[in-house]
mmCIF file of C-alpha atoms in Angstrom:
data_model
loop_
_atom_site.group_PDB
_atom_site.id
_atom_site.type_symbol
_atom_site.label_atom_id
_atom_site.label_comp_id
_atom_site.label_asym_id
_atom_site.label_seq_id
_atom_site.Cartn_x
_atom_site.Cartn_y
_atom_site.Cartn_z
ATOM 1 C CA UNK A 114 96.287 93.659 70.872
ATOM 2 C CA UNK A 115 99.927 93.852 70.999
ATOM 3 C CA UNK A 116 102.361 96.824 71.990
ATOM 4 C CA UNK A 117 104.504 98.027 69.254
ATOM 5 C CA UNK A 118 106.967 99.655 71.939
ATOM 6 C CA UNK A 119 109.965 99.651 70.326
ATOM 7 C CA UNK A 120 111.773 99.634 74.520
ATOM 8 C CA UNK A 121 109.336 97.779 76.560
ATOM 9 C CA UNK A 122 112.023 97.286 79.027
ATOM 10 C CA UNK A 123 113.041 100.985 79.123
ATOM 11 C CA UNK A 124 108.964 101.893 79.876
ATOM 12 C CA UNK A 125 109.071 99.080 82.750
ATOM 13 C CA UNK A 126 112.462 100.380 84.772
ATOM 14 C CA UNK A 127 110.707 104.033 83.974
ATOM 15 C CA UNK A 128 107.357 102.450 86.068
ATOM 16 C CA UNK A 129 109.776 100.791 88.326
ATOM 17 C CA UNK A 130 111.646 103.770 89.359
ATOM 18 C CA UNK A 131 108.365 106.135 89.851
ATOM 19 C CA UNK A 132 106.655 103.212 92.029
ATOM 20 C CA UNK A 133 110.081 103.144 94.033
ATOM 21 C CA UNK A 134 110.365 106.873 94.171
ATOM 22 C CA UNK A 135 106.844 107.171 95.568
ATOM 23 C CA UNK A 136 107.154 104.139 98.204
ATOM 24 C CA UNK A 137 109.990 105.854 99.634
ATOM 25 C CA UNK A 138 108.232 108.840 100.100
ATOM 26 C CA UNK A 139 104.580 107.743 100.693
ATOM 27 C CA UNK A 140 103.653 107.015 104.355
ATOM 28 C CA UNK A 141 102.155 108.432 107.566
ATOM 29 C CA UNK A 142 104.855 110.751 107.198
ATOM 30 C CA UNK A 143 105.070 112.505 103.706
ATOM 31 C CA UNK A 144 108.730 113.005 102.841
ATOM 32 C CA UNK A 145 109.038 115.863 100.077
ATOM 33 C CA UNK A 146 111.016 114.936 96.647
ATOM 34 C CA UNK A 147 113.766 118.355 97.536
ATOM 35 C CA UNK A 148 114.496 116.348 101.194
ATOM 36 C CA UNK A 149 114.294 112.817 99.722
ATOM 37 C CA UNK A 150 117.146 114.167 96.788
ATOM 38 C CA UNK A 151 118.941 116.188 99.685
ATOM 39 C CA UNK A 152 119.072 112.852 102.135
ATOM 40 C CA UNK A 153 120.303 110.789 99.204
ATOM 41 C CA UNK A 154 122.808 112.749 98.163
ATOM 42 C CA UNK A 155 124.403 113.510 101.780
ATOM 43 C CA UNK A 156 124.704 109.693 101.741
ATOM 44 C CA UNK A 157 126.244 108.724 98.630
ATOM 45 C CA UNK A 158 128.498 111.847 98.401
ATOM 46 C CA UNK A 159 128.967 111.523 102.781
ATOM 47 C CA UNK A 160 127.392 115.238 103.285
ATOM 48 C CA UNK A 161 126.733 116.123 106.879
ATOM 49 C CA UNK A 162 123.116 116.895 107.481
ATOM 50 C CA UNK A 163 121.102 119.415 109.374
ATOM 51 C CA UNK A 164 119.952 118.647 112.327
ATOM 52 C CA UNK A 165 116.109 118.942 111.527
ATOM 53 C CA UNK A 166 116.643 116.390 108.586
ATOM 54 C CA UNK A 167 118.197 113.752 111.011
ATOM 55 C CA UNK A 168 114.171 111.924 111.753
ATOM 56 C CA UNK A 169 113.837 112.082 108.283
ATOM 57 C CA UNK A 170 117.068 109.761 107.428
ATOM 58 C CA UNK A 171 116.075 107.277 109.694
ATOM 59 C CA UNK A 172 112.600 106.802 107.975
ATOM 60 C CA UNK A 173 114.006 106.384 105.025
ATOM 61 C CA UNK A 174 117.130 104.571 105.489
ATOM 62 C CA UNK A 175 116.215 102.443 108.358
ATOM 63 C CA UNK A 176 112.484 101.835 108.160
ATOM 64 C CA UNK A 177 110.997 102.572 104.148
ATOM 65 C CA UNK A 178 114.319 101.565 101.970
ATOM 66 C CA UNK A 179 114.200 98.357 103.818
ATOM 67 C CA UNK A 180 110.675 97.413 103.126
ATOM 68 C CA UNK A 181 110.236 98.872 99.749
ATOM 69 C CA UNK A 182 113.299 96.570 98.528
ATOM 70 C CA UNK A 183 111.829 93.677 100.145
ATOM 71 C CA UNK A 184 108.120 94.261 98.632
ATOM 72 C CA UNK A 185 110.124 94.722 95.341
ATOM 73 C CA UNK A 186 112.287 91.735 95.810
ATOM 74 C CA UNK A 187 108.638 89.396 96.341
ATOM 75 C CA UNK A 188 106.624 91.184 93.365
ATOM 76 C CA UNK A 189 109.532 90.286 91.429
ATOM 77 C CA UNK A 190 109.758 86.929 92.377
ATOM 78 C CA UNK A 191 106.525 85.989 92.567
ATOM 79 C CA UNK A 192 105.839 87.547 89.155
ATOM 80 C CA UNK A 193 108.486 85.682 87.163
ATOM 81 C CA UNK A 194 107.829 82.083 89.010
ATOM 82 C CA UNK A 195 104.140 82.986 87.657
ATOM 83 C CA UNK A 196 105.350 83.779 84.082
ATOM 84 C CA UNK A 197 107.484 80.487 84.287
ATOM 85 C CA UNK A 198 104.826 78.254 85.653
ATOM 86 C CA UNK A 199 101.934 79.622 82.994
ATOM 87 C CA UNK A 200 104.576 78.787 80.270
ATOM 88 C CA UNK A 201 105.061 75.522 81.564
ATOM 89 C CA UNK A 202 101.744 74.425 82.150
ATOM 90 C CA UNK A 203 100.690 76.233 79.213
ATOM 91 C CA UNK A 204 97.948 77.495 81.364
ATOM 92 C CA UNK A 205 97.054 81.535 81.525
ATOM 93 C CA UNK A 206 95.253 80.574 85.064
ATOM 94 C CA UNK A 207 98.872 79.103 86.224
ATOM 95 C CA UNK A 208 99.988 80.798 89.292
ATOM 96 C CA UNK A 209 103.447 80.141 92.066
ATOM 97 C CA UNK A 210 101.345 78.713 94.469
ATOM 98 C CA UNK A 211 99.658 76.093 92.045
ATOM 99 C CA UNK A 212 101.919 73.485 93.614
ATOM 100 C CA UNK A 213 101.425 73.815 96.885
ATOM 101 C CA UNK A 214 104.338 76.166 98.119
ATOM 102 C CA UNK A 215 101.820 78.593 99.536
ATOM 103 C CA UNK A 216 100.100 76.223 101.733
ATOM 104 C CA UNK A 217 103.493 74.608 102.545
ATOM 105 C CA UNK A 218 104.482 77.748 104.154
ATOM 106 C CA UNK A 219 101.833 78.888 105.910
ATOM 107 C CA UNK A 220 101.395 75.320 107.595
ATOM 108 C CA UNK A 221 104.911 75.636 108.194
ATOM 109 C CA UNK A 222 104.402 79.530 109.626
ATOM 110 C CA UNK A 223 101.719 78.970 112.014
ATOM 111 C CA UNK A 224 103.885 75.525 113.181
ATOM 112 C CA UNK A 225 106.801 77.905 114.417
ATOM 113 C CA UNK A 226 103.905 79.972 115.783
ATOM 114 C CA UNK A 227 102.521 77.730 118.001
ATOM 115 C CA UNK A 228 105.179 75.556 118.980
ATOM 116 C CA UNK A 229 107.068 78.345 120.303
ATOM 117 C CA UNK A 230 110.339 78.055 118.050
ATOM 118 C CA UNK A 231 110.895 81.896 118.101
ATOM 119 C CA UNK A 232 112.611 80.913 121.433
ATOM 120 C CA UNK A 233 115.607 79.060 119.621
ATOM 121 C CA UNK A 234 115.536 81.615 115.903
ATOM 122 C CA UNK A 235 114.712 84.476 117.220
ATOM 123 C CA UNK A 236 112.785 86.829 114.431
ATOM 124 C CA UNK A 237 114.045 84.471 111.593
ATOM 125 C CA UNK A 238 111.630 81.563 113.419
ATOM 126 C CA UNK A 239 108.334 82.327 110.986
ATOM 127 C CA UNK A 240 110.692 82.508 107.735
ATOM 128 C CA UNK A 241 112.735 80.037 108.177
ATOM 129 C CA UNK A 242 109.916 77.536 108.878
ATOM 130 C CA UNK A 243 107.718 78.557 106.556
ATOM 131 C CA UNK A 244 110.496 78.000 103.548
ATOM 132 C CA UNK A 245 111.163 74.598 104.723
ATOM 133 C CA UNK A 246 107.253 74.191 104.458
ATOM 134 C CA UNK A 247 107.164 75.878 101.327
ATOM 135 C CA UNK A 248 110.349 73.733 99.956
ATOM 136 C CA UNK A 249 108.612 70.251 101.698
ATOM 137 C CA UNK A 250 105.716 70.625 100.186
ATOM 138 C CA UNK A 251 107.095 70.558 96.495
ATOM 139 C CA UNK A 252 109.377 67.811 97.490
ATOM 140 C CA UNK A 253 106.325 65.532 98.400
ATOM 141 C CA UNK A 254 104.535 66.884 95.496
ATOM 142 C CA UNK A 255 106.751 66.349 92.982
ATOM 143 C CA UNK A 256 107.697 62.526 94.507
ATOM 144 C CA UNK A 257 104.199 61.956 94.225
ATOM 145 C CA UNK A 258 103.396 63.135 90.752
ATOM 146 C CA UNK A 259 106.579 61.560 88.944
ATOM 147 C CA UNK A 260 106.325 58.649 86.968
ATOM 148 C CA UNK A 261 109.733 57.249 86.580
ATOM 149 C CA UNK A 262 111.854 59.821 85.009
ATOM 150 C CA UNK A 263 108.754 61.543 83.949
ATOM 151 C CA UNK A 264 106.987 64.559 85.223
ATOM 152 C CA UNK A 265 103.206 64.490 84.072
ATOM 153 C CA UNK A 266 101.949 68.044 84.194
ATOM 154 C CA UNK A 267 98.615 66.811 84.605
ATOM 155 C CA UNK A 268 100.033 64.319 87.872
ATOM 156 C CA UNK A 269 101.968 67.526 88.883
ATOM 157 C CA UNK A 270 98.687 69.558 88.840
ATOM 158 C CA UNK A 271 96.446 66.961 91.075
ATOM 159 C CA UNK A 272 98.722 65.996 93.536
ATOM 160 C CA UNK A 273 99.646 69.982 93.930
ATOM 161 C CA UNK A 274 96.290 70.549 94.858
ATOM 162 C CA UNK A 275 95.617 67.387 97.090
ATOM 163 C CA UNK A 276 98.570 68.596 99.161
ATOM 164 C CA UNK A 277 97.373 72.033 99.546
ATOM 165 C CA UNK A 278 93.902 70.686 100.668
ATOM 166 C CA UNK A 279 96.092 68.693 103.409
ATOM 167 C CA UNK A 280 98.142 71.608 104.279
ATOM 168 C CA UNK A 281 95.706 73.595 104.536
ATOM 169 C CA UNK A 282 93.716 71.651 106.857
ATOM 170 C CA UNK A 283 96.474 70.645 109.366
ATOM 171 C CA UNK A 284 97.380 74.585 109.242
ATOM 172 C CA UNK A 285 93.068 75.231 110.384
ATOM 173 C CA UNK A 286 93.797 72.669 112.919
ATOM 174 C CA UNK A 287 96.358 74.162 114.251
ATOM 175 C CA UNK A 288 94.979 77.721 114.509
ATOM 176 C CA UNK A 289 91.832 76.238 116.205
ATOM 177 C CA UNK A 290 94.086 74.502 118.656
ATOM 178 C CA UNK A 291 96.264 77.339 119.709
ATOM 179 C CA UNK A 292 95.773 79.339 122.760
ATOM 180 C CA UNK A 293 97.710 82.338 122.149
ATOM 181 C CA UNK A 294 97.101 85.369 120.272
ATOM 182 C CA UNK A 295 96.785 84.610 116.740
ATOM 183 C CA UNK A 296 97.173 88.211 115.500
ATOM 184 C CA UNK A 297 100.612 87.797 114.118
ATOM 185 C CA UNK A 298 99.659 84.864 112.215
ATOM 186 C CA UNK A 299 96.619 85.753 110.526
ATOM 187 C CA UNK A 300 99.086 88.965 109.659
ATOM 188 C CA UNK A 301 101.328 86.682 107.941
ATOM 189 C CA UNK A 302 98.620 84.764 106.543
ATOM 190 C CA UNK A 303 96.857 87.521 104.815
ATOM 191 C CA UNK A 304 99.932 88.884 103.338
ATOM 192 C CA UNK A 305 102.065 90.570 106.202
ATOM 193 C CA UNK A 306 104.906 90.859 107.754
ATOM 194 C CA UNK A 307 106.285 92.749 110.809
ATOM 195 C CA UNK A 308 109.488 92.371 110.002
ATOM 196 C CA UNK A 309 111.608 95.399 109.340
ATOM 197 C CA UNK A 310 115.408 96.293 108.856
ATOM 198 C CA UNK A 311 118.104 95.270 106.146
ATOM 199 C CA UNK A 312 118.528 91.451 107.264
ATOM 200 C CA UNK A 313 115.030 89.901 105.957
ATOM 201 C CA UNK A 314 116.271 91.817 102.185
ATOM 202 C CA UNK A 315 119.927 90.063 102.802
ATOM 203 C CA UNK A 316 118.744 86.864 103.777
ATOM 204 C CA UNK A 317 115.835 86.519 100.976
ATOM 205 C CA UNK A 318 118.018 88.115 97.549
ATOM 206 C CA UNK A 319 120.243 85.371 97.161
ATOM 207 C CA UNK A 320 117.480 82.872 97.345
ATOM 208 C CA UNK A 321 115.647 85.369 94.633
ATOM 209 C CA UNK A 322 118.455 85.801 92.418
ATOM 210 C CA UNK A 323 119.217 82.295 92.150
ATOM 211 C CA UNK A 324 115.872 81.071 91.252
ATOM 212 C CA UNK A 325 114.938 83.959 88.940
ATOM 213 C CA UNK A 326 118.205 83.762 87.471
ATOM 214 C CA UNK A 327 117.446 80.322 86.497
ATOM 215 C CA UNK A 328 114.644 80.877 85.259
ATOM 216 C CA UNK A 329 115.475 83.904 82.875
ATOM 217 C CA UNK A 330 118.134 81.581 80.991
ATOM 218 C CA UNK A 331 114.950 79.109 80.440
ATOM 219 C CA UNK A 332 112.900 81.636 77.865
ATOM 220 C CA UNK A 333 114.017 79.674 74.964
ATOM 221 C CA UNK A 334 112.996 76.700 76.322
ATOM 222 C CA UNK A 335 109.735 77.446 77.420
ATOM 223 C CA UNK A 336 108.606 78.881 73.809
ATOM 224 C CA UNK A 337 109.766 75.507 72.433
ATOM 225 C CA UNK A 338 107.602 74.055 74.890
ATOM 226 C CA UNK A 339 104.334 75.609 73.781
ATOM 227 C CA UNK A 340 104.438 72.855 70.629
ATOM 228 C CA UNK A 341 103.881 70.271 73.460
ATOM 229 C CA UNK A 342 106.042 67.643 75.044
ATOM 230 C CA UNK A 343 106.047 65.637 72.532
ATOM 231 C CA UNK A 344 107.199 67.897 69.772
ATOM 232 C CA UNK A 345 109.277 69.639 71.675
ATOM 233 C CA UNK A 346 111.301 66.345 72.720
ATOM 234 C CA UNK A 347 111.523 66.112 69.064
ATOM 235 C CA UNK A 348 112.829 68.934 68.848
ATOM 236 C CA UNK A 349 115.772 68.183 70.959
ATOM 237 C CA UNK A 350 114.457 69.751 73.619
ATOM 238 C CA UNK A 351 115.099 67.489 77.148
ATOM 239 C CA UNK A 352 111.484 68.295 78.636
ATOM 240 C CA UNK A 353 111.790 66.420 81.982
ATOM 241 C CA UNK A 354 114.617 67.793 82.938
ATOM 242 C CA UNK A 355 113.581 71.553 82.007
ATOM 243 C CA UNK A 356 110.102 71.087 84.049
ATOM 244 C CA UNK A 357 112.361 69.966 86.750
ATOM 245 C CA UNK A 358 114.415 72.927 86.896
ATOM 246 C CA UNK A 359 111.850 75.431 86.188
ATOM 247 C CA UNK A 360 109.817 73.630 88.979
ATOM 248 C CA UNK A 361 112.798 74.005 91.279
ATOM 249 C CA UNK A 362 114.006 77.461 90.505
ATOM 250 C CA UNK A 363 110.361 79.121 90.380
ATOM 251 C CA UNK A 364 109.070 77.380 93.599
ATOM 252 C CA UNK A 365 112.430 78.468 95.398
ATOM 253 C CA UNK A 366 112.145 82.130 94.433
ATOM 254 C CA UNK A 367 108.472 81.700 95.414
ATOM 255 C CA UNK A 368 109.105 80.238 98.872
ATOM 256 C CA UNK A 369 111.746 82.779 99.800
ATOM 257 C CA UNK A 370 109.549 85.201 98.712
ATOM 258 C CA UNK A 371 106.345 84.244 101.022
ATOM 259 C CA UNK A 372 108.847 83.640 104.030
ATOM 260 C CA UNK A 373 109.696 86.847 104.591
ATOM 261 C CA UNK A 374 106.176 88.629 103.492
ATOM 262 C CA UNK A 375 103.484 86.168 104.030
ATOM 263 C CA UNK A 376 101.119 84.710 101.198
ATOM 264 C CA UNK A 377 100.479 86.914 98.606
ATOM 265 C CA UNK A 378 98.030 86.192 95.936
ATOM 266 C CA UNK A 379 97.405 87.321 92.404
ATOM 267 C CA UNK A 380 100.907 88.884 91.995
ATOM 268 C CA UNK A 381 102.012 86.037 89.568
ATOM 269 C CA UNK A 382 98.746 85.577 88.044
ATOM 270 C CA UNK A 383 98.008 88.955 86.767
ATOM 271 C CA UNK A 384 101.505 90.815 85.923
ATOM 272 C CA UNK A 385 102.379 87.509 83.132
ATOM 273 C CA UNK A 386 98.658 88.003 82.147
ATOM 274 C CA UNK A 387 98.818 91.866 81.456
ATOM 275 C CA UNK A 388 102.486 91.812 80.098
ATOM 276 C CA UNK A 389 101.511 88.445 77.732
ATOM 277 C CA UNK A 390 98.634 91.015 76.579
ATOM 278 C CA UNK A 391 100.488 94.190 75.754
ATOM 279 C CA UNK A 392 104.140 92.400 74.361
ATOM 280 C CA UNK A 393 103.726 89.288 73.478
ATOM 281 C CA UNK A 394 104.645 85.739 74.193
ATOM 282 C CA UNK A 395 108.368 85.379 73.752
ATOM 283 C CA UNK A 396 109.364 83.864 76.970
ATOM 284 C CA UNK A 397 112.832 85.692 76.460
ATOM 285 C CA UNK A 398 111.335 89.051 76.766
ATOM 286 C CA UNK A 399 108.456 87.985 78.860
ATOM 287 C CA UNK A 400 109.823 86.536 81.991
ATOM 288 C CA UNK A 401 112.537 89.497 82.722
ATOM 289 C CA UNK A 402 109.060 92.222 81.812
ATOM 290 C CA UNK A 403 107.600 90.127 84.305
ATOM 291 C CA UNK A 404 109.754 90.107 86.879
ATOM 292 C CA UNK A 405 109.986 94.328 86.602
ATOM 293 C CA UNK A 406 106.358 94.667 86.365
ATOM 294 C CA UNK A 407 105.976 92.384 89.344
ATOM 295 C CA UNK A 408 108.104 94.795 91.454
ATOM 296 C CA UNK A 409 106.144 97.770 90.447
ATOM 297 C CA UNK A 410 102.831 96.277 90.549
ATOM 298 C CA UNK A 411 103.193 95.068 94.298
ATOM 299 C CA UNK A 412 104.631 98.232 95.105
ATOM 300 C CA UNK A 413 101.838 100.352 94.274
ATOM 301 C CA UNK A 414 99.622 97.670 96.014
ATOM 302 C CA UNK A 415 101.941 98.806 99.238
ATOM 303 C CA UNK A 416 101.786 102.380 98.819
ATOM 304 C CA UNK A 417 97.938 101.785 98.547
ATOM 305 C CA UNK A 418 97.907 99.389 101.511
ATOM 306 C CA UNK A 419 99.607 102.215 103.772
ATOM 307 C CA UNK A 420 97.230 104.956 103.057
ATOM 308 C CA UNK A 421 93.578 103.658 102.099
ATOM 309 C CA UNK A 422 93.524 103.382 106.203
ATOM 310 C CA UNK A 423 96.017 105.367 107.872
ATOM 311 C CA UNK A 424 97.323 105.689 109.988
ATOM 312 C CA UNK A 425 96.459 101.822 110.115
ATOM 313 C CA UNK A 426 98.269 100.118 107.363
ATOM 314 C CA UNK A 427 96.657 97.053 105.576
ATOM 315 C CA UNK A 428 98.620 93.484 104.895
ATOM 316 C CA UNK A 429 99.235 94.136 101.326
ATOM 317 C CA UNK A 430 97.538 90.847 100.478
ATOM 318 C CA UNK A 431 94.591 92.502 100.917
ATOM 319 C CA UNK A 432 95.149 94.991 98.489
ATOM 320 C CA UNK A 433 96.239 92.688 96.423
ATOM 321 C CA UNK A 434 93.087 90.046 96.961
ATOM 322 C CA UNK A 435 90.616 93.021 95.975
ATOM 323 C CA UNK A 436 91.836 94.091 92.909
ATOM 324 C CA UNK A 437 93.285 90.692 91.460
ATOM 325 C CA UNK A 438 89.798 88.500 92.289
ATOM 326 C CA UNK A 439 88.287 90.702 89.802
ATOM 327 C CA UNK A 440 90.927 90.238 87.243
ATOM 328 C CA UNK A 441 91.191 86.779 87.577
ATOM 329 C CA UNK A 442 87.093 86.278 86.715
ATOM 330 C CA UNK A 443 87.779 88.405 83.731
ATOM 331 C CA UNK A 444 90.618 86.024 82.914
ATOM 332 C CA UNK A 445 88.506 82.537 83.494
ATOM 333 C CA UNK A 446 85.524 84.499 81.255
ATOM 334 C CA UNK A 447 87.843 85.189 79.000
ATOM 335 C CA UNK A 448 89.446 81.799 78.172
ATOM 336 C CA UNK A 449 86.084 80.364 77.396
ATOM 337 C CA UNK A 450 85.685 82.227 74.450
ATOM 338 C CA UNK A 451 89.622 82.248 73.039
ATOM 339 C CA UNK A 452 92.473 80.678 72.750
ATOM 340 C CA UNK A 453 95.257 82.578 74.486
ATOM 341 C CA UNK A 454 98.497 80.148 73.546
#
């Protein structure tokens, strides 16, 4: 059933700004919503502090700002590339790592890992291989599915998961074969990252902005697409080279994304799902919905992922794994019985 909201976008920035307001301040240590106001106002309006606030400003501004924009940066990325691919494969079961750009970049992750190439990037050496994996991987993919100028969805589809299956397995191999510790990387793998500071957020939101930015002009195209490809090249609609852009745009927001975080599933799977659900399918208004409930919903999944254990913090794609299996059975049961396009 749809929502009548008359400002679905106002009630998603309200979400957004509670789940941001509360990742700030969640933690193994609780920062109170009078200090949190005081500390943000002494640094917009440059107002010395006292003393016994000074710890408190560097957990926020140093160590929780910093992650909670990068966890809202991937939700948000990895939410809208979901949106986009679903539309494009007219497929509610359509997710950003259908492709392959997951696999890529954890084979190309646990490469810099146990070749040693932290020695020559320093702590950009697991991100920056594991987007050229990411970005690889749909290159081969996409070389292998086309068909002359044409872009089969259904070639796209099998050799997307043929290359995963090979990824995969070279990545196994090369976990088996390593003798170090292999802490960090099943960290990564399982939807972590160590990383911390304002340079992972600078380096990713470019990357972001350009591929979701791409993608949110494409809402109009993707509703004409539901017809088919046919009708839709009717239509005037130049299908090829829209697939090829939406391909492009969502699997680079997708791969800078998982860089910097590690693979996180379920993100772009459910948030298109439950927004599709509650305000319909206008690509227009559901890609940007997407892309704010993304934020929020992976937020939340962090706040949850800090506390359930603490002071031991979870990778958030564990969080994420244990609600969003669930969902996605409910989803598959689902489609059996109705038609959701």
């Amino acid at each position: 059933m749809k929502c009548n909201a008359a400002h679905p976008f106002w009630f998603s920035l309200l979400l957004l700004a509670l789940a941001l307001l509360f990742s700030v301040a969640v933690g193994s240590v609780y920062i109170p919503p009078a200090t949190l106001f005081e500390l943000v106002r002494s640094q917009l309006f440059n107002i010395e502090l006292p003393e016994a606030l000074a710890p408190f400003a560097t957990i926020i501004f140093t160590l929780r700002l910093p992650r909670t924009a990068l966890v809202a940066i991937t939700g948000a990325a990895l939410a809208g590339s979901g949106a986009a691919y679903q539309g494009l494969f007219r497929n509610p079961l359509a997710d950003p790592y259908l492709i392959g750009v997951a696999s890529g970049a954890g084979l190309g992750a646990i490469f810099s890992m146990t070749v040693g190439l932290s020695s020559f990037l320093g702590m950009y050496a697991i991100p920056a291989a594991a987007f050229a994996g990411a970005m690889l991987t749909v290159w081969i993919v996409y070389e292998l599915a086309r068909v002359g100028r044409a872009l089969p969805a259904t070639n796209l589809i099998l050799a997307g998961v043929a290359i995963s299956s090979f990824a995969t397995a070279l990545t196994s191999f090369l976990m088996i074969s390593a003798t170090g510790d292999l802490r960090r990387a099943l960290t990564w793998m399982l939807g972590g990252s160590s990383m911390s500071g304002w340079q992972p957020v600078l380096v990713e939101l470019p990357y972001v902005i350009v591929g979701l930015g791409v993608l949110l002009t494409m809402g109009h195209a993707l509703n004409v697409m539901q017809v088919g490809d046919e009708q839709a090249q009717q239509l005037g609609l130049p299908v090829e080279r829209v697939r090829f852009a939406i391909i492009i745009a969502a699997s680079l927001a997708t791969a800078a994304a998982v860089s910097f975080t590690g693979i996180i599933g379920f993100v772009g799977l459910i948030v298109p799902h439950v927004v599709r659900m509650v305000w319909g399918t206008d690509y227009r208004r559901l890609i940007p919905l997407s892309i704010l409930s993304g934020a929020t919903l992976l937020l939340f999944a962090d706040i949850l992922a800090r506390i359930v254990m603490s002071p031991q913090e979870l990778p958030v794609g564990v969080i994420m794994s244990l609600g969003g299996a669930p969902f996605f059975l409910w989803v598959l049961r689902r489609t059996k019985n109705q038609n959701l396009w």
